[in-house]
């Protein structure tokens, strides 16, 4: 049972445009959500997070939106840059998860010049 | 650079052998987590230690064990290795133990790529 799902394995966007990466979850006990960026042969790099008491968090070009009723979150990157090309993982944690993160399968973003 | 270090970066060994992966958390972090990433799977949680004590276990095989030492570094021991154990093994650390908020934001090391031949 996959509790965190990223249904798009890949996404291609033109440089300068908006990239929108989506993530759905099933466990209503999740209360903290994170996005990580990963390059091949490197560890995931923390990008941005959001608590379940908020519906939006912004950090520079990155904004995460949370829709609790739909159990859906999204990461917006504006404007997209070629250096953003990587695999993006959505992750969730909840007080009943013992601190561990539950990861989605990842979405590979390709930003074309 | 996340501040989390892992050694070795690459490890090639044979089936049936035993290996030890090492992780040093960020300065000040008390929690250490181990994750496995296989080719066809996402990041799977293995085990969590907080200040030397085991706090949670995921789908960790009985052939695998871990510990966190008084200086807070952690080691993941993999024994009786099988071909299917070939994967990337990541260590992550965080300040706190409970869910929610920046205290549980986990910072990942560069990983150890294990190849079992």
Coordinates of C-alpha atoms in Angstrom, one line a residue:
Chain A
X1 CA 0.0 0.0 0.0
X2 CA 1.7 3.1 -1.2
X3 CA 0.8 6.0 1.1
X4 CA 2.5 8.7 -0.9
X5 CA 2.1 8.7 -4.7
X6 CA 3.7 10.7 -7.5
X7 CA 1.7 9.7 -10.5
X8 CA 3.9 11.4 -13.1
X9 CA 7.2 9.7 -13.5
X10 CA 8.5 12.5 -15.7
X11 CA 7.8 16.1 -16.7
X12 CA 9.4 18.3 -19.4
X13 CA 9.2 22.1 -19.2
X14 CA 10.7 24.9 -21.1
X15 CA 13.2 27.2 -19.4
X16 CA 11.5 30.2 -17.8
X17 CA 8.1 28.5 -17.5
X18 CA 6.4 27.1 -14.5
X19 CA 7.0 23.5 -13.3
X20 CA 4.3 21.9 -11.3
X21 CA 5.0 18.6 -9.6
X22 CA 2.2 16.8 -7.9
X23 CA 1.9 14.4 -5.0
X24 CA -1.0 12.6 -3.4
X25 CA -1.2 10.9 -0.1
X26 CA -3.7 8.5 1.6
X27 CA -2.9 8.7 5.3
X28 CA -4.8 11.5 7.0
X29 CA -2.4 11.3 10.0
X30 CA 0.4 12.8 8.0
X31 CA 1.2 16.3 9.4
X32 CA 4.4 17.3 7.8
X33 CA 5.4 17.2 4.1
X34 CA 8.7 17.8 2.4
X35 CA 10.1 18.0 -1.1
X36 CA 13.6 16.8 -2.0
X37 CA 15.6 17.1 -5.1
X38 CA 18.0 14.4 -6.2
X39 CA 20.7 14.2 -8.8
X40 CA 22.1 10.9 -9.9
X41 CA 24.6 9.4 -7.6
X42 CA 23.9 12.0 -4.9
X43 CA 21.8 12.0 -1.8
X44 CA 18.4 13.8 -1.7
X45 CA 18.7 17.5 -1.0
X46 CA 16.0 19.1 1.1
X47 CA 14.1 21.8 -0.8
X48 CA 11.0 23.0 1.1
X49 CA 8.5 21.7 3.6
X50 CA 5.0 22.5 4.8
X51 CA 3.1 21.7 8.0
X52 CA -0.4 20.5 7.8
X53 CA -1.6 23.6 9.6
X54 CA -0.7 25.7 6.5
X55 CA -1.8 25.6 2.9
X56 CA 1.1 27.4 1.3
X57 CA 4.9 27.8 1.9
X58 CA 7.2 29.8 -0.3
X59 CA 10.9 30.0 -0.6
X60 CA 12.3 31.9 -3.5
X61 CA 11.4 30.2 -6.7
X62 CA 9.8 27.3 -4.9
X63 CA 6.3 27.2 -3.5
X64 CA 4.5 24.2 -2.0
X65 CA 0.7 24.1 -1.8
X66 CA -1.2 21.7 0.5
X67 CA -4.8 20.8 0.0
X68 CA -5.7 18.6 3.0
X69 CA -9.2 17.9 2.0
X70 CA -8.0 16.4 -1.3
X71 CA -4.9 14.9 0.3
X72 CA -2.8 16.6 -2.4
X73 CA 0.3 18.7 -2.5
X74 CA 2.2 20.3 -5.3
X75 CA 5.5 22.0 -5.8
X76 CA 5.7 25.0 -8.1
X77 CA 9.0 26.2 -9.5
X78 CA 8.9 29.6 -11.1
X79 CA 10.8 30.3 -13.3
X80 CA 12.2 27.0 -14.2
X81 CA 15.9 26.8 -14.9
X82 CA 18.0 24.0 -16.6
X83 CA 19.8 23.4 -13.3
X84 CA 16.4 22.4 -11.8
X85 CA 16.6 19.2 -13.9
X86 CA 16.6 16.4 -11.4
X87 CA 14.3 13.8 -9.7
X88 CA 11.9 15.4 -7.2
X89 CA 10.6 13.3 -4.3
X90 CA 7.7 14.1 -2.2
X91 CA 7.8 12.8 1.4
X92 CA 5.4 12.8 4.4
X93 CA 5.6 12.1 8.1
X94 CA 3.1 11.8 10.9
X95 CA 3.2 11.6 14.6
X96 CA 2.3 7.9 14.3
X97 CA 5.2 7.2 11.9
X98 CA 8.0 7.3 14.5
X99 CA 9.8 10.1 12.7
X100 CA 10.4 8.2 9.5
X101 CA 9.6 9.7 6.1
X102 CA 7.4 8.0 3.6
X103 CA 8.5 8.8 0.1
X104 CA 6.8 8.9 -3.3
X105 CA 8.4 7.3 -6.3
X106 CA 9.7 10.5 -7.7
X107 CA 9.2 12.7 -10.7
X108 CA 12.0 13.4 -13.1
X109 CA 11.9 17.0 -14.2
X110 CA 13.7 18.0 -17.4
X111 CA 14.0 21.8 -18.0
X112 CA 14.9 22.5 -21.6
X113 CA 16.8 25.7 -22.6
Chain B
X1 CA 26.8 19.9 1.4
X2 CA 24.2 18.6 3.9
X3 CA 26.7 18.1 6.7
X4 CA 26.0 14.3 6.8
X5 CA 28.9 12.1 5.8
X6 CA 28.8 8.5 4.7
X7 CA 31.6 6.1 4.0
X8 CA 32.5 4.3 1.9
X9 CA 31.0 5.9 -1.3
X10 CA 31.2 2.6 -3.2
X11 CA 31.4 -1.0 -2.0
X12 CA 31.7 -4.1 -4.2
X13 CA 31.5 -7.4 -2.5
X14 CA 30.4 -11.0 -3.0
X15 CA 27.3 -12.9 -2.0
X16 CA 27.5 -14.3 1.5
X17 CA 29.8 -11.5 2.8
X18 CA 29.3 -9.0 5.5
X19 CA 29.8 -5.2 5.2
X20 CA 29.5 -2.2 7.4
X21 CA 28.3 1.2 6.3
X22 CA 29.1 4.3 8.3
X23 CA 27.3 7.6 8.8
X24 CA 28.1 10.7 10.7
X25 CA 25.2 13.1 11.3
X26 CA 25.1 16.8 11.1
X27 CA 26.6 18.6 14.1
X28 CA 23.9 18.8 16.8
X29 CA 21.5 16.3 15.2
X30 CA 20.5 13.4 17.5
X31 CA 18.5 11.4 15.1
X32 CA 19.9 9.1 12.5
X33 CA 17.8 7.3 9.9
X34 CA 18.8 4.7 7.3
X35 CA 17.1 4.3 3.9
X36 CA 17.5 1.9 1.0
X37 CA 17.0 2.8 -2.6
X38 CA 16.9 -0.1 -5.0
X39 CA 16.7 0.3 -8.8
X40 CA 13.0 -0.4 -9.0
X41 CA 11.9 1.1 -5.7
X42 CA 11.8 4.5 -4.1
X43 CA 13.5 5.3 -0.8
X44 CA 12.5 2.8 1.8
X45 CA 12.9 3.4 5.4
X46 CA 15.0 0.9 7.3
X47 CA 15.7 2.1 10.8
X48 CA 15.8 5.1 13.1
X49 CA 18.0 5.8 16.1
X50 CA 17.7 8.7 18.5
X51 CA 20.6 9.5 20.8
X52 CA 21.8 5.9 20.8
X53 CA 18.5 4.2 21.1
X54 CA 16.5 2.4 18.4
X55 CA 13.2 4.2 17.9
X56 CA 11.6 2.7 14.8
X57 CA 12.1 -0.1 12.4
X58 CA 10.8 -0.3 8.8
X59 CA 11.1 -3.2 6.4
X60 CA 14.6 -4.1 7.6
X61 CA 15.8 -7.6 7.0
X62 CA 16.9 -9.7 10.0
X63 CA 20.3 -10.0 8.2
X64 CA 20.7 -6.2 8.7
X65 CA 21.4 -4.5 11.9
X66 CA 22.4 -1.0 13.0
X67 CA 23.6 0.9 16.0
X68 CA 24.3 4.5 17.0
X69 CA 27.4 5.1 19.1
X70 CA 27.9 7.7 22.0
X71 CA 29.5 10.1 19.5
X72 CA 26.2 9.8 17.5
X73 CA 27.7 8.3 14.4
X74 CA 25.9 5.2 13.2
X75 CA 26.8 2.0 11.4
X76 CA 24.6 -0.2 9.3
X77 CA 25.7 -3.9 9.2
X78 CA 24.6 -6.0 6.3
X79 CA 25.4 -9.7 6.5
X80 CA 24.9 -12.9 4.4
X81 CA 24.6 -10.6 1.4
X82 CA 22.5 -11.5 -1.5
X83 CA 22.4 -10.1 -5.1
X84 CA 19.1 -8.3 -4.2
X85 CA 20.8 -6.3 -1.5
X86 CA 22.6 -4.3 -4.2
X87 CA 21.2 -0.7 -3.7
X88 CA 22.0 2.8 -2.6
X89 CA 22.0 3.1 1.1
X90 CA 21.4 6.6 2.5
X91 CA 21.7 7.9 6.0
X92 CA 19.8 11.0 7.1
X93 CA 19.9 13.0 10.3
X94 CA 17.6 15.5 12.0
X95 CA 17.5 17.4 15.2
X96 CA 14.5 15.9 16.8
X97 CA 12.5 12.8 17.2
X98 CA 8.9 13.7 16.9
X99 CA 7.0 14.4 13.7
X100 CA 6.3 17.8 12.5
X101 CA 8.2 21.0 12.0
X102 CA 11.8 21.8 11.2
X103 CA 13.1 19.6 14.0
X104 CA 12.1 16.6 11.9
X105 CA 13.5 17.8 8.6
X106 CA 15.9 15.1 7.5
X107 CA 19.2 15.9 5.8
X108 CA 20.7 13.2 3.7
X109 CA 24.2 12.0 3.1
X110 CA 25.6 11.3 -0.3
X111 CA 24.9 7.6 0.1
X112 CA 26.8 4.3 -0.3
X113 CA 26.4 2.3 -3.4
X114 CA 26.6 -1.4 -2.6
X115 CA 27.1 -3.9 -5.4
X116 CA 26.8 -7.5 -4.5
X117 CA 28.3 -9.8 -7.2

